[in-house]
mmCIF file of C-alpha atoms in Angstrom:
data_model
loop_
_atom_site.group_PDB
_atom_site.id
_atom_site.type_symbol
_atom_site.label_atom_id
_atom_site.label_comp_id
_atom_site.label_asym_id
_atom_site.label_seq_id
_atom_site.Cartn_x
_atom_site.Cartn_y
_atom_site.Cartn_z
ATOM 1 C CA MET A 80 86.275 200.517 90.523
ATOM 2 C CA ASN A 81 87.689 198.879 87.518
ATOM 3 C CA LYS A 82 85.950 196.465 85.177
ATOM 4 C CA SER A 83 87.625 193.349 86.550
ATOM 5 C CA ALA A 84 86.419 194.049 90.118
ATOM 6 C CA ILE A 85 82.834 194.575 88.936
ATOM 7 C CA ARG A 86 83.051 191.451 86.800
ATOM 8 C CA ALA A 87 84.395 189.420 89.774
ATOM 9 C CA PHE A 88 81.601 190.736 92.006
ATOM 10 C CA GLY A 89 78.984 189.769 89.374
ATOM 11 C CA ILE A 90 80.449 186.292 89.008
ATOM 12 C CA ALA A 91 80.456 185.862 92.804
ATOM 13 C CA LEU A 92 76.776 186.850 92.987
ATOM 14 C CA PHE A 93 75.938 184.429 90.187
ATOM 15 C CA LEU A 94 77.766 181.570 91.946
ATOM 16 C CA VAL A 95 76.055 182.271 95.281
ATOM 17 C CA GLY A 96 72.668 182.307 93.530
ATOM 18 C CA ALA A 97 73.443 179.065 91.732
ATOM 19 C CA LEU A 98 74.552 177.390 94.992
ATOM 20 C CA LEU A 99 71.381 178.507 96.758
ATOM 21 C CA ALA A 100 69.265 177.215 93.883
ATOM 22 C CA LEU A 101 71.040 173.843 94.050
ATOM 23 C CA ALA A 102 70.637 173.709 97.829
ATOM 24 C CA VAL A 103 66.888 174.276 97.497
ATOM 25 C CA ARG A 104 66.617 171.846 94.577
ATOM 26 C CA PHE A 105 68.358 169.003 96.430
ATOM 27 C CA ASP A 106 66.954 169.983 99.839
ATOM 28 C CA PHE A 107 70.289 170.701 101.516
ATOM 29 C CA ASN A 108 70.006 172.371 104.904
ATOM 30 C CA ILE A 109 72.474 175.246 104.779
ATOM 31 C CA GLY A 110 71.107 177.164 107.725
ATOM 32 C CA LEU A 111 68.438 179.123 105.890
ATOM 33 C CA PRO A 112 65.032 179.310 107.572
ATOM 34 C CA THR A 113 62.399 177.123 105.962
ATOM 35 C CA LYS A 114 58.679 176.576 106.331
ATOM 36 C CA ALA A 115 59.320 173.348 108.183
ATOM 37 C CA SER A 116 61.188 175.168 110.930
ATOM 38 C CA LYS A 117 58.249 177.542 111.420
ATOM 39 C CA ASN A 118 55.897 174.590 111.728
ATOM 40 C CA ALA A 119 58.201 172.888 114.236
ATOM 41 C CA GLU A 120 57.556 175.727 116.679
ATOM 42 C CA HIS A 121 53.841 174.906 116.747
ATOM 43 C CA VAL A 122 54.187 171.148 117.191
ATOM 44 C CA GLU A 123 54.233 171.283 120.989
ATOM 45 C CA GLU A 124 51.182 173.563 121.079
ATOM 46 C CA LEU A 125 49.280 171.266 118.704
ATOM 47 C CA GLN A 126 50.211 168.209 120.768
ATOM 48 C CA LYS A 127 48.752 169.878 123.873
ATOM 49 C CA LYS A 128 45.529 170.624 121.980
ATOM 50 C CA LEU A 129 45.394 167.013 120.786
ATOM 51 C CA GLU A 130 45.795 165.722 124.347
ATOM 52 C CA GLN A 131 43.042 168.053 125.540
ATOM 53 C CA ALA A 132 40.738 166.931 122.716
ATOM 54 C CA ASN A 133 41.414 163.279 123.538
ATOM 55 C CA LYS A 134 40.533 163.940 127.193
ATOM 56 C CA GLU A 135 37.274 165.598 126.129
ATOM 57 C CA ILE A 136 36.455 162.639 123.877
ATOM 58 C CA ALA A 137 37.105 160.217 126.721
ATOM 59 C CA LEU A 138 34.855 162.297 128.998
ATOM 60 C CA LEU A 139 32.070 162.313 126.410
ATOM 61 C CA LYS A 140 32.389 158.554 125.937
ATOM 62 C CA GLU A 141 31.986 158.088 129.691
ATOM 63 C CA GLN A 142 28.880 160.279 129.645
ATOM 64 C CA VAL A 143 27.435 158.224 126.785
ATOM 65 C CA LYS A 144 28.083 155.013 128.695
ATOM 66 C CA GLN A 145 26.303 156.429 131.753
ATOM 67 C CA ALA A 146 23.368 157.844 129.763
ATOM 68 C CA PRO A 147 21.692 154.472 128.980
ATOM 69 C CA LYS A 148 21.860 153.532 132.663
ATOM 70 C CA GLU A 149 20.070 156.752 133.607
ATOM 71 C CA ASN A 150 17.395 156.195 130.928
ATOM 72 C CA THR A 151 16.590 152.672 132.173
ATOM 73 C CA GLN A 152 16.034 153.982 135.698
ATOM 74 C CA LYS A 153 13.454 156.535 134.509
ATOM 75 C CA THR A 154 10.836 154.188 133.067
ATOM 76 C CA ASP A 155 7.877 156.393 134.004
ATOM 77 C CA ALA A 156 9.114 159.375 131.961
ATOM 78 C CA PRO A 157 7.396 159.866 128.594
ATOM 79 C CA LYS A 158 9.439 159.308 125.443
ATOM 80 C CA THR A 159 10.599 162.428 123.619
ATOM 81 C CA THR A 160 9.285 163.277 120.184
ATOM 82 C CA ILE A 161 12.693 164.175 118.777
ATOM 83 C CA LYS A 162 13.132 160.700 117.349
ATOM 84 C CA ASP A 163 9.661 160.872 115.737
ATOM 85 C CA LYS A 164 10.643 164.050 113.915
ATOM 86 C CA HIS A 165 13.641 162.382 112.273
ATOM 87 C CA GLU A 166 12.117 159.062 111.253
ATOM 88 C CA SER A 167 12.382 158.118 107.614
ATOM 89 C CA PRO A 168 9.549 159.073 105.225
ATOM 90 C CA SER A 169 8.817 155.399 104.591
ATOM 91 C CA GLN A 170 7.280 155.274 108.077
ATOM 92 C CA GLY A 171 4.835 158.035 107.176
ATOM 93 C CA ASN A 172 6.476 160.866 109.118
ATOM 94 C CA LEU A 173 7.963 163.830 107.325
ATOM 95 C CA ALA A 174 11.276 165.264 108.539
ATOM 96 C CA THR A 175 11.511 169.009 107.938
ATOM 97 C CA MET A 176 14.388 171.356 108.686
ATOM 98 C CA THR A 177 15.770 174.762 107.826
ATOM 99 C CA LEU A 178 19.121 174.303 106.127
ATOM 100 C CA GLN A 179 21.402 177.298 106.666
ATOM 101 C CA ILE A 180 24.205 177.646 104.103
ATOM 102 C CA TYR A 181 27.082 180.001 104.886
ATOM 103 C CA SER A 182 29.891 181.382 102.756
ATOM 104 C CA GLY A 183 32.614 178.815 102.090
ATOM 105 C CA MET A 184 30.515 175.848 103.192
ATOM 106 C CA GLU A 185 31.611 172.576 101.571
ATOM 107 C CA PRO A 186 29.228 170.033 99.978
ATOM 108 C CA TYR A 187 30.305 167.510 102.655
ATOM 109 C CA THR A 188 29.074 169.806 105.430
ATOM 110 C CA VAL A 189 25.766 170.491 103.680
ATOM 111 C CA ALA A 190 25.162 166.774 103.086
ATOM 112 C CA LYS A 191 26.076 165.929 106.686
ATOM 113 C CA LYS A 192 23.622 168.547 108.023
ATOM 114 C CA LEU A 193 20.866 167.095 105.852
ATOM 115 C CA GLU A 194 21.617 163.578 107.105
ATOM 116 C CA ASP A 195 21.770 164.719 110.740
ATOM 117 C CA GLY A 196 18.434 166.484 110.271
ATOM 118 C CA GLY A 197 16.831 163.270 109.016
ATOM 119 C CA VAL A 198 16.022 164.753 105.602
ATOM 120 C CA ILE A 199 18.257 162.333 103.696
ATOM 121 C CA GLU A 200 19.474 158.861 104.577
ATOM 122 C CA ASN A 201 22.929 158.902 102.969
ATOM 123 C CA SER A 202 25.081 162.029 103.047
ATOM 124 C CA ILE A 203 27.621 160.527 100.634
ATOM 125 C CA GLU A 204 25.060 160.376 97.813
ATOM 126 C CA MET A 205 24.192 164.042 98.334
ATOM 127 C CA GLU A 206 27.850 165.030 98.528
ATOM 128 C CA LEU A 207 28.544 163.253 95.233
ATOM 129 C CA LEU A 208 25.536 164.920 93.611
ATOM 130 C CA LEU A 209 26.729 168.364 94.738
ATOM 131 C CA ALA A 210 30.207 167.563 93.369
ATOM 132 C CA ASN A 211 28.633 166.944 89.951
ATOM 133 C CA PRO A 212 29.740 169.631 87.440
ATOM 134 C CA LYS A 213 26.090 170.671 87.087
ATOM 135 C CA TYR A 214 26.004 171.830 90.748
ATOM 136 C CA ALA A 215 29.688 172.175 91.693
ATOM 137 C CA ARG A 216 30.604 175.549 93.173
ATOM 138 C CA SER A 217 26.989 176.713 92.971
ATOM 139 C CA LEU A 218 25.866 176.532 96.604
ATOM 140 C CA GLN A 219 23.873 179.659 97.365
ATOM 141 C CA ILE A 220 24.114 181.338 100.762
ATOM 142 C CA GLY A 221 20.812 181.416 102.613
ATOM 143 C CA ALA A 222 18.222 179.511 104.606
ATOM 144 C CA TYR A 223 16.228 176.783 102.863
ATOM 145 C CA GLU A 224 13.201 174.814 104.062
ATOM 146 C CA VAL A 225 13.799 171.185 103.093
ATOM 147 C CA ASN A 226 11.942 167.996 103.952
ATOM 148 C CA SER A 227 12.350 164.267 103.554
ATOM 149 C CA SER A 228 9.748 164.045 100.776
ATOM 150 C CA MET A 229 12.083 165.985 98.457
ATOM 151 C CA SER A 230 14.418 164.047 96.174
ATOM 152 C CA LEU A 231 18.166 164.639 96.304
ATOM 153 C CA GLU A 232 17.906 166.347 92.914
ATOM 154 C CA ASP A 233 15.155 168.688 94.196
ATOM 155 C CA ILE A 234 17.243 169.661 97.224
ATOM 156 C CA ALA A 235 20.334 170.205 95.060
ATOM 157 C CA LYS A 236 18.382 172.441 92.670
ATOM 158 C CA LEU A 237 16.945 174.434 95.579
ATOM 159 C CA ILE A 238 20.244 175.111 97.368
ATOM 160 C CA THR A 239 22.199 175.836 94.185
ATOM 161 C CA GLY A 240 19.591 178.112 92.610
ATOM 162 C CA LYS A 241 19.333 175.948 89.501
ATOM 163 C CA LYS A 242 16.011 176.061 87.675
ATOM 164 C CA GLN A 243 13.516 173.340 88.536
#
């Protein structure tokens, strides 16, 4: 091949590259596969899962509506002690739980578990405390015995391994 043919081929490659760069820059659809087209394939599958989840939610709501009716019919049954376990410490009862922290667990999840266990009253406060630079990214994997008499700071120090 002579120099002019090689030079023409190089210029053609440069122009094609420049056109592709411009097409990407200005979001022109020139028939190249994109991430969006891959996601479009899964839309129908996700919509089916959403419909199924909505049906399950509706079923659970119906069960919740029926549950109070069943409880009022059984007046002779003794009350369960589950509620007593999770009462706030101001009422004299101490809520205790084992908090299990796994790899990759987010501060939101930890705070929500503590609130659900009755150890803390407001998960948002705990989540904000764990987001503090002092504790951020320091959650330690393991099982921790926590109770409602502990302050948020004490719990944060325990589950992050910070010194007391």
